[in-house]
Amino acid sequence: MPLLAVAVFAGASTIHYQTPMLAAFAAEFHADPASAGWVATLTFGGFLAGTIFLVPLGDRFDKRRVILSLLAVLIPSLLAMAAAPTLATLAAAGLVVGATACFAQVIIPLAAELAAPERRGRVMGTIFACLFLGILFGRMAGGLTAATLGWRWTYVGAAVLLSALAVALALWLPSTPARTRLGYAALIGSLVRFLRDNATLRRASAIQFLLGISYGGFWATVAPMMLLFHGFGPARTGLMGIPGAAGILIAQPAGRWLDRRGAYGVVSVGVCLVLAAFVVFGFAQWWIAAAIAGAVLLDCGIRATLVANQTLITSVAPDARSRFNTVFGAHVWGGNAMGAFLASTALAHSGWIAVCVIAVSASCLALFLQWRSRHFS
């Protein structure tokens, strides 16, 4: 389990190194910010594609084999980013990096499979705490390394870290049997069938999609909001990531509560925290403290619901954990993307309060869906 936790940490870091380095890309390749933004777009797009089209292979083949195969492509792709002669090459390599960094999404169902049922919530809480730490580390390490050694060394360091990890995984990662004999087309097609036929997966995914609208909307608009109302530049706004990482402290307690009391209470409290966050955010245009407090509430709520819903969906179908994780993960990322689009549009046309109204509406709908499930949890 410690090895799996480290692997999830490293995988989550991989696709977030670029976040603080986009300006450095633009400066080196003499490109405008919009062009440099394609590196992030293709990296995150590749991750979504990998989640949908590669993670289900964890049910068809030995998960150990899938993880090591993805790492075998990911490591040279990181070196290709480090050596990229043009911005287009950098973005293309980023697409491959994003697609293969989904190996962490194969590890999550593997951890659930190896954990004892009575400890699964705590194990998933630990795994998710490491995933959240990996995201935070990636953003911080990317910026620090780029500022001191140059952005290319960030990817060299990432490749070295994952090479050491690959050796450890090859030595100690246990093999798991294939859970299905479906061909690839039928394997991908089963994702739709699972979503249609399994009420637990459908409900958990829908709730996380709605909360993703709130989460993605906030982080897509917090920088222009803080600049508009408080004159904060990128560096000071970046410090919002510190209170916004409060959910790391919630992941393990949420997992323990889940083991003792079940998922319903954890998810319900998490949704209420997200809802409360945007009530507080309504005052952020006047008080910076409201933005900080709201960021803490938002991250705690999102992380608690993620731990609970992820544990729930990996428990209901032992033979399809990777595919259930694919459906769930696609909803999480889809919600974040939808929230970013809706909130950015709302901020441009109607102001910050409109962003909060959208998020409150989405959170209320998530709370209604959770309330309806109370007899089944």
Short mmCIF file of C-alpha atoms in Angstrom, two decimals:
data_model
loop_
_atom_site.label_atom_id
_atom_site.label_comp_id
_atom_site.label_asym_id
_atom_site.label_seq_id
_atom_site.Cartn_x
_atom_site.Cartn_y
_atom_site.Cartn_z
CA MET A 1 0.00 0.00 0.00
CA PRO A 2 2.80 2.56 0.66
CA LEU A 3 4.17 1.77 -2.80
CA LEU A 4 0.74 2.29 -4.36
CA ALA A 5 0.37 5.58 -2.48
CA VAL A 6 3.73 6.81 -3.81
CA ALA A 7 2.75 5.75 -7.32
CA VAL A 8 -0.52 7.70 -7.16
CA PHE A 9 1.39 10.73 -5.84
CA ALA A 10 3.85 10.57 -8.75
CA GLY A 11 1.12 10.02 -11.32
CA ALA A 12 -0.94 12.97 -10.11
CA SER A 13 2.12 15.23 -10.13
CA THR A 14 2.96 14.43 -13.74
CA ILE A 15 0.11 16.30 -15.41
CA HIS A 16 0.32 19.33 -13.12
CA TYR A 17 3.98 20.31 -13.52
CA GLN A 18 3.12 22.47 -16.51
CA THR A 19 0.53 24.64 -14.69
CA PRO A 20 2.99 27.32 -13.44
CA MET A 21 5.32 26.99 -16.47
CA LEU A 22 3.06 28.14 -19.32
CA ALA A 23 4.57 31.63 -19.33
CA ALA A 24 8.06 30.09 -19.53
CA PHE A 25 6.98 28.01 -22.54
CA ALA A 26 5.66 31.14 -24.27
CA ALA A 27 8.88 33.07 -23.55
CA GLU A 28 11.22 30.35 -24.79
CA PHE A 29 9.34 29.63 -28.00
CA HIS A 30 8.35 33.29 -28.61
CA ALA A 31 4.66 32.37 -28.54
CA ASP A 32 1.61 34.14 -27.20
CA PRO A 33 -0.08 32.84 -24.00
CA ALA A 34 -2.95 31.30 -25.96
CA SER A 35 -0.55 29.18 -28.00
CA ALA A 36 1.35 28.07 -24.89
CA GLY A 37 -1.99 27.13 -23.36
CA TRP A 38 -2.28 24.29 -25.85
CA VAL A 39 0.32 22.39 -23.83
CA ALA A 40 -2.04 22.32 -20.85
CA THR A 41 -5.08 21.71 -23.03
CA LEU A 42 -3.57 18.69 -24.77
CA THR A 43 -2.05 17.29 -21.58
CA PHE A 44 -5.36 17.36 -19.73
CA GLY A 45 -7.22 16.22 -22.84
CA GLY A 46 -4.82 13.30 -23.14
CA PHE A 47 -5.47 12.38 -19.53
CA LEU A 48 -9.22 12.32 -20.13
CA ALA A 49 -8.72 10.19 -23.27
CA GLY A 50 -6.45 7.81 -21.37
CA THR A 51 -8.98 7.52 -18.56
CA ILE A 52 -11.72 6.57 -21.03
CA PHE A 53 -9.81 4.38 -23.48
CA LEU A 54 -6.89 2.89 -21.49
CA VAL A 55 -7.97 2.54 -17.85
CA PRO A 56 -10.65 -0.10 -18.73
CA LEU A 57 -7.80 -2.38 -19.81
CA GLY A 58 -7.19 -2.91 -16.08
CA ASP A 59 -10.22 -5.24 -16.11
CA ARG A 60 -9.15 -7.06 -19.28
CA PHE A 61 -5.51 -7.68 -18.33
CA ASP A 62 -3.31 -8.00 -15.26
CA LYS A 63 -3.30 -4.50 -13.70
CA ARG A 64 0.43 -4.82 -13.01
CA ARG A 65 1.08 -5.35 -16.71
CA VAL A 66 -1.09 -2.37 -17.68
CA ILE A 67 0.60 -0.04 -15.18
CA LEU A 68 4.13 -0.99 -16.24
CA SER A 69 3.22 -0.71 -19.94
CA LEU A 70 1.88 2.81 -19.44
CA LEU A 71 5.01 3.80 -17.53
CA ALA A 72 7.17 2.43 -20.35
CA VAL A 73 5.59 5.00 -22.67
CA LEU A 74 5.23 7.82 -20.13
CA ILE A 75 8.92 8.05 -19.17
CA PRO A 76 10.33 8.62 -22.69
CA SER A 77 7.45 11.01 -23.39
CA LEU A 78 8.54 13.15 -20.44
CA LEU A 79 12.08 13.19 -21.84
CA ALA A 80 10.62 14.21 -25.20
CA MET A 81 8.99 17.20 -23.50
CA ALA A 82 12.30 18.08 -21.88
CA ALA A 83 14.06 18.03 -25.27
CA ALA A 84 11.23 19.55 -27.34
CA PRO A 85 12.65 21.88 -30.04
CA THR A 86 9.31 23.57 -30.78
CA LEU A 87 6.10 24.41 -28.97
CA ALA A 88 4.16 22.04 -31.24
CA THR A 89 6.47 19.16 -30.30
CA LEU A 90 6.09 20.04 -26.63
CA ALA A 91 2.30 20.01 -26.90
CA ALA A 92 2.27 16.72 -28.85
CA ALA A 93 4.48 15.06 -26.24
CA GLY A 94 2.21 16.52 -23.56
CA LEU A 95 -0.73 14.74 -25.15
CA VAL A 96 1.06 11.38 -24.81
CA VAL A 97 2.17 12.22 -21.26
CA GLY A 98 -1.41 12.99 -20.28
CA ALA A 99 -2.76 9.80 -21.86
CA THR A 100 -0.24 7.54 -20.12
CA ALA A 101 -0.27 9.37 -16.75
CA CYS A 102 -3.66 7.69 -16.29
CA PHE A 103 -1.69 4.74 -14.82
CA ALA A 104 -2.65 6.28 -11.46
CA GLN A 105 -6.30 5.64 -12.32
CA VAL A 106 -5.48 1.93 -12.68
CA ILE A 107 -3.80 1.94 -9.27
CA ILE A 108 -6.92 3.26 -7.50
CA PRO A 109 -9.08 0.18 -8.27
CA LEU A 110 -6.06 -2.04 -7.61
CA ALA A 111 -5.74 -0.55 -4.11
CA ALA A 112 -9.46 -1.17 -3.54
CA GLU A 113 -9.03 -4.76 -4.74
CA LEU A 114 -6.11 -5.46 -2.40
CA ALA A 115 -7.65 -3.78 0.67
CA ALA A 116 -9.68 -5.74 3.18
CA PRO A 117 -13.37 -4.73 2.95
CA GLU A 118 -13.48 -3.41 6.52
CA ARG A 119 -10.44 -1.17 5.83
CA ARG A 120 -11.23 -0.12 2.27
CA GLY A 121 -12.42 3.37 3.24
CA ARG A 122 -9.25 4.12 5.19
CA VAL A 123 -7.07 2.75 2.40
CA MET A 124 -8.86 4.86 -0.21
CA GLY A 125 -8.60 7.90 2.07
CA THR A 126 -4.83 7.43 2.23
CA ILE A 127 -4.57 6.90 -1.53
CA PHE A 128 -6.58 10.04 -2.22
CA ALA A 129 -4.59 12.08 0.30
CA CYS A 130 -1.46 11.14 -1.68
CA LEU A 131 -3.20 11.98 -4.95
CA PHE A 132 -4.13 15.44 -3.66
CA LEU A 133 -0.60 15.93 -2.35
CA GLY A 134 0.72 14.95 -5.78
CA ILE A 135 -1.35 17.65 -7.46
CA LEU A 136 -0.10 20.27 -4.99
CA PHE A 137 3.50 19.04 -5.31
CA GLY A 138 3.34 19.13 -9.11
CA ARG A 139 2.23 22.76 -9.16
CA MET A 140 4.80 23.86 -6.59
CA ALA A 141 7.73 21.80 -7.91
CA GLY A 142 7.06 22.84 -11.50
CA GLY A 143 7.23 26.52 -10.63
CA LEU A 144 10.24 26.20 -8.31
CA THR A 145 12.30 24.10 -10.71
CA ALA A 146 11.45 26.30 -13.68
CA ALA A 147 12.50 29.41 -11.73
CA THR A 148 15.83 27.96 -10.57
CA LEU A 149 17.02 25.40 -13.13
CA GLY A 150 14.76 25.96 -16.12
CA TRP A 151 11.49 24.29 -17.08
CA ARG A 152 13.14 21.48 -19.07
CA TRP A 153 14.74 20.09 -15.92
CA THR A 154 11.29 19.67 -14.40
CA TYR A 155 10.54 16.94 -16.93
CA VAL A 156 13.98 15.37 -16.58
CA GLY A 157 13.41 15.11 -12.83
CA ALA A 158 9.95 13.67 -13.37
CA ALA A 159 11.34 11.01 -15.71
CA VAL A 160 14.02 10.05 -13.15
CA LEU A 161 11.41 9.81 -10.38
CA LEU A 162 9.11 7.61 -12.47
CA SER A 163 12.02 5.41 -13.60
CA ALA A 164 12.85 4.62 -9.97
CA LEU A 165 9.16 4.03 -9.31
CA ALA A 166 8.88 1.68 -12.29
CA VAL A 167 11.72 -0.46 -10.93
CA ALA A 168 10.03 -0.68 -7.53
CA LEU A 169 6.66 -1.54 -9.09
CA ALA A 170 8.25 -4.21 -11.29
CA LEU A 171 9.83 -5.80 -8.21
CA TRP A 172 6.97 -5.62 -5.72
CA LEU A 173 3.65 -4.92 -7.42
CA PRO A 174 1.45 -8.04 -7.21
CA SER A 175 -0.19 -9.53 -10.28
CA THR A 176 -3.98 -9.62 -10.49
CA PRO A 177 -6.16 -11.86 -12.66
CA ALA A 178 -8.09 -10.54 -15.64
CA ARG A 179 -11.69 -9.81 -14.67
CA THR A 180 -13.24 -10.19 -18.11
CA ARG A 181 -12.52 -11.71 -21.53
CA LEU A 182 -14.36 -9.05 -23.53
CA GLY A 183 -12.76 -7.71 -26.67
CA TYR A 184 -11.69 -4.08 -26.70
CA ALA A 185 -14.76 -2.71 -28.47
CA ALA A 186 -17.10 -4.59 -26.13
CA LEU A 187 -14.99 -3.49 -23.15
CA ILE A 188 -15.43 0.18 -24.03
CA GLY A 189 -19.09 -0.37 -24.92
CA SER A 190 -19.72 -1.85 -21.48
CA LEU A 191 -19.05 1.58 -19.95
CA VAL A 192 -22.39 2.82 -21.28
CA ARG A 193 -24.15 -0.32 -20.10
CA PHE A 194 -22.75 0.03 -16.57
CA LEU A 195 -23.83 3.65 -16.38
CA ARG A 196 -27.32 2.73 -17.59
CA ASP A 197 -27.84 -0.31 -15.38
CA ASN A 198 -26.08 0.53 -12.10
CA ALA A 199 -27.91 3.09 -9.97
CA THR A 200 -25.00 3.49 -7.51
CA LEU A 201 -22.52 4.33 -10.26
CA ARG A 202 -25.01 6.64 -11.93
CA ARG A 203 -25.80 8.53 -8.72
CA ALA A 204 -22.19 8.85 -7.53
CA SER A 205 -21.03 10.00 -10.97
CA ALA A 206 -23.85 12.53 -11.32
CA ILE A 207 -23.17 14.00 -7.87
CA GLN A 208 -19.46 14.31 -8.59
CA PHE A 209 -20.17 15.87 -12.00
CA LEU A 210 -22.36 18.53 -10.37
CA LEU A 211 -19.78 19.24 -7.67
CA GLY A 212 -17.14 19.37 -10.40
CA ILE A 213 -19.09 22.25 -11.97
CA SER A 214 -18.69 24.15 -8.70
CA TYR A 215 -15.02 23.24 -8.24
CA GLY A 216 -13.92 23.82 -11.83
CA GLY A 217 -15.87 27.06 -11.96
CA PHE A 218 -14.12 28.49 -8.91
CA TRP A 219 -10.57 27.70 -10.00
CA ALA A 220 -11.24 28.95 -13.54
CA THR A 221 -12.40 32.36 -12.30
CA VAL A 222 -10.61 33.00 -8.99
CA ALA A 223 -7.62 34.72 -10.66
CA PRO A 224 -9.61 37.33 -12.63
CA MET A 225 -11.93 37.82 -9.65
CA MET A 226 -9.03 38.48 -7.25
CA LEU A 227 -7.41 40.82 -9.76
CA LEU A 228 -10.63 42.71 -10.39
CA PHE A 229 -11.69 43.22 -6.78
CA HIS A 230 -8.44 43.05 -4.81
CA GLY A 231 -5.64 43.77 -7.30
CA PHE A 232 -3.97 40.40 -6.75
CA GLY A 233 -1.48 39.26 -9.40
CA PRO A 234 -0.66 35.63 -10.33
CA ALA A 235 1.83 35.09 -7.49
CA ARG A 236 -0.51 36.24 -4.71
CA THR A 237 -3.49 34.45 -6.26
CA GLY A 238 -1.37 31.29 -6.43
CA LEU A 239 -1.22 31.32 -2.64
CA MET A 240 -4.93 30.43 -2.72
CA GLY A 241 -3.73 26.90 -3.41
CA ILE A 242 -2.53 26.63 0.20
CA PRO A 243 -5.92 26.99 1.93
CA GLY A 244 -7.37 25.22 -1.10
CA ALA A 245 -5.34 22.14 -0.16
CA ALA A 246 -7.17 21.73 3.15
CA GLY A 247 -8.97 18.68 1.78
CA ILE A 248 -5.75 16.69 2.11
CA LEU A 249 -6.34 16.70 5.87
CA ILE A 250 -9.93 15.50 5.38
CA ALA A 251 -9.27 12.47 3.17
CA GLN A 252 -8.19 10.01 5.86
CA PRO A 253 -10.80 10.99 8.49
CA ALA A 254 -13.45 10.73 5.76
CA GLY A 255 -12.21 7.22 4.96
CA ARG A 256 -12.41 6.17 8.62
CA TRP A 257 -15.93 7.60 8.94
CA LEU A 258 -16.85 5.75 5.77
CA ASP A 259 -15.70 2.41 7.22
CA ARG A 260 -17.76 2.96 10.38
CA ARG A 261 -20.94 4.61 9.10
CA GLY A 262 -21.14 4.12 5.32
CA ALA A 263 -21.01 6.55 2.41
CA TYR A 264 -24.29 8.43 2.82
CA GLY A 265 -23.24 10.69 5.70
CA VAL A 266 -19.80 11.47 4.27
CA VAL A 267 -21.20 12.46 0.87
CA SER A 268 -24.03 14.48 2.42
CA VAL A 269 -21.68 16.49 4.63
CA GLY A 270 -19.27 16.97 1.72
CA VAL A 271 -22.01 18.35 -0.54
CA CYS A 272 -23.18 20.70 2.23
CA LEU A 273 -19.61 22.00 2.63
CA VAL A 274 -19.40 22.79 -1.10
CA LEU A 275 -22.76 24.55 -0.91
CA ALA A 276 -21.62 26.55 2.14
CA ALA A 277 -18.38 27.46 0.34
CA PHE A 278 -20.21 29.33 -2.39
CA VAL A 279 -22.45 31.12 0.07
CA VAL A 280 -19.23 32.38 1.67
CA PHE A 281 -17.71 33.13 -1.75
CA GLY A 282 -20.60 35.51 -2.34
CA PHE A 283 -18.80 37.95 -0.02
CA ALA A 284 -15.35 37.41 -1.59
CA GLN A 285 -15.58 40.53 -3.76
CA TRP A 286 -15.57 42.60 -0.56
CA TRP A 287 -13.47 40.50 1.86
CA ILE A 288 -10.38 38.45 1.04
CA ALA A 289 -11.05 36.37 4.17
CA ALA A 290 -14.24 35.11 2.53
CA ALA A 291 -12.25 33.83 -0.46
CA ILE A 292 -9.82 32.03 1.86
CA ALA A 293 -12.54 30.50 4.05
CA GLY A 294 -14.52 29.47 0.99
CA ALA A 295 -11.48 27.77 -0.55
CA VAL A 296 -11.03 25.70 2.63
CA LEU A 297 -14.70 24.66 2.69
CA LEU A 298 -14.74 23.88 -1.02
CA ASP A 299 -11.69 21.65 -0.96
CA CYS A 300 -12.79 19.81 2.18
CA GLY A 301 -16.21 19.14 0.66
CA ILE A 302 -14.87 17.99 -2.70
CA ARG A 303 -12.28 15.66 -1.18
CA ALA A 304 -14.73 14.09 1.28
CA THR A 305 -17.22 13.29 -1.48
CA LEU A 306 -14.49 11.97 -3.77
CA VAL A 307 -13.18 9.55 -1.15
CA ALA A 308 -16.67 8.31 -0.29
CA ASN A 309 -18.04 8.01 -3.82
CA GLN A 310 -14.84 6.48 -5.18
CA THR A 311 -14.84 3.85 -2.42
CA LEU A 312 -18.51 3.20 -3.03
CA ILE A 313 -18.19 2.58 -6.76
CA THR A 314 -15.13 0.34 -6.37
CA SER A 315 -17.07 -1.84 -3.91
CA VAL A 316 -20.23 -2.60 -5.89
CA ALA A 317 -18.65 -4.41 -8.87
CA PRO A 318 -15.42 -6.29 -8.01
CA ASP A 319 -15.11 -7.60 -11.58
CA ALA A 320 -15.36 -4.16 -13.20
CA ARG A 321 -13.51 -1.81 -10.88
CA SER A 322 -11.36 -0.26 -13.61
CA ARG A 323 -14.35 0.41 -15.85
CA PHE A 324 -16.40 1.84 -13.00
CA ASN A 325 -13.45 4.08 -12.19
CA THR A 326 -13.35 5.17 -15.84
CA VAL A 327 -16.99 6.24 -15.82
CA PHE A 328 -16.61 7.99 -12.48
CA GLY A 329 -13.38 9.75 -13.47
CA ALA A 330 -14.83 10.95 -16.77
CA HIS A 331 -17.69 12.59 -14.87
CA VAL A 332 -15.27 14.29 -12.47
CA TRP A 333 -13.18 15.75 -15.29
CA GLY A 334 -16.26 16.54 -17.37
CA GLY A 335 -17.78 18.47 -14.48
CA ASN A 336 -14.59 20.48 -13.98
CA ALA A 337 -14.47 21.39 -17.68
CA MET A 338 -18.17 22.31 -17.78
CA GLY A 339 -17.79 24.42 -14.65
CA ALA A 340 -14.80 26.28 -16.09
CA PHE A 341 -16.78 27.12 -19.24
CA LEU A 342 -19.98 28.16 -17.45
CA ALA A 343 -18.22 30.20 -14.76
CA SER A 344 -15.90 32.00 -17.19
CA THR A 345 -18.85 32.95 -19.36
CA ALA A 346 -20.90 34.06 -16.36
CA LEU A 347 -18.07 36.16 -14.93
CA ALA A 348 -17.55 37.93 -18.27
CA HIS A 349 -21.22 38.73 -18.79
CA SER A 350 -22.86 38.91 -15.36
CA GLY A 351 -20.17 39.18 -12.70
CA TRP A 352 -18.92 37.15 -9.72
CA ILE A 353 -22.31 36.67 -8.06
CA ALA A 354 -23.50 34.84 -11.20
CA VAL A 355 -20.58 32.40 -10.78
CA CYS A 356 -21.69 31.72 -7.20
CA VAL A 357 -25.33 31.26 -8.27
CA ILE A 358 -24.34 28.63 -10.84
CA ALA A 359 -22.28 26.74 -8.25
CA VAL A 360 -24.99 26.95 -5.58
CA SER A 361 -27.57 25.65 -8.07
CA ALA A 362 -25.33 22.71 -9.05
CA SER A 363 -24.61 21.90 -5.39
CA CYS A 364 -28.30 22.03 -4.47
CA LEU A 365 -29.08 19.58 -7.27
CA ALA A 366 -26.28 17.29 -6.01
CA LEU A 367 -27.75 17.49 -2.49
CA PHE A 368 -31.19 16.57 -3.86
CA LEU A 369 -29.77 13.51 -5.64
CA GLN A 370 -28.01 12.46 -2.46
CA TRP A 371 -31.14 13.01 -0.38
CA ARG A 372 -33.10 10.76 -2.74
CA SER A 373 -30.59 7.96 -2.18
CA ARG A 374 -30.97 7.88 1.61
CA HIS A 375 -33.02 4.66 1.57
CA PHE A 376 -30.37 2.85 -0.49
CA SER A 377 -27.18 3.72 1.40
#
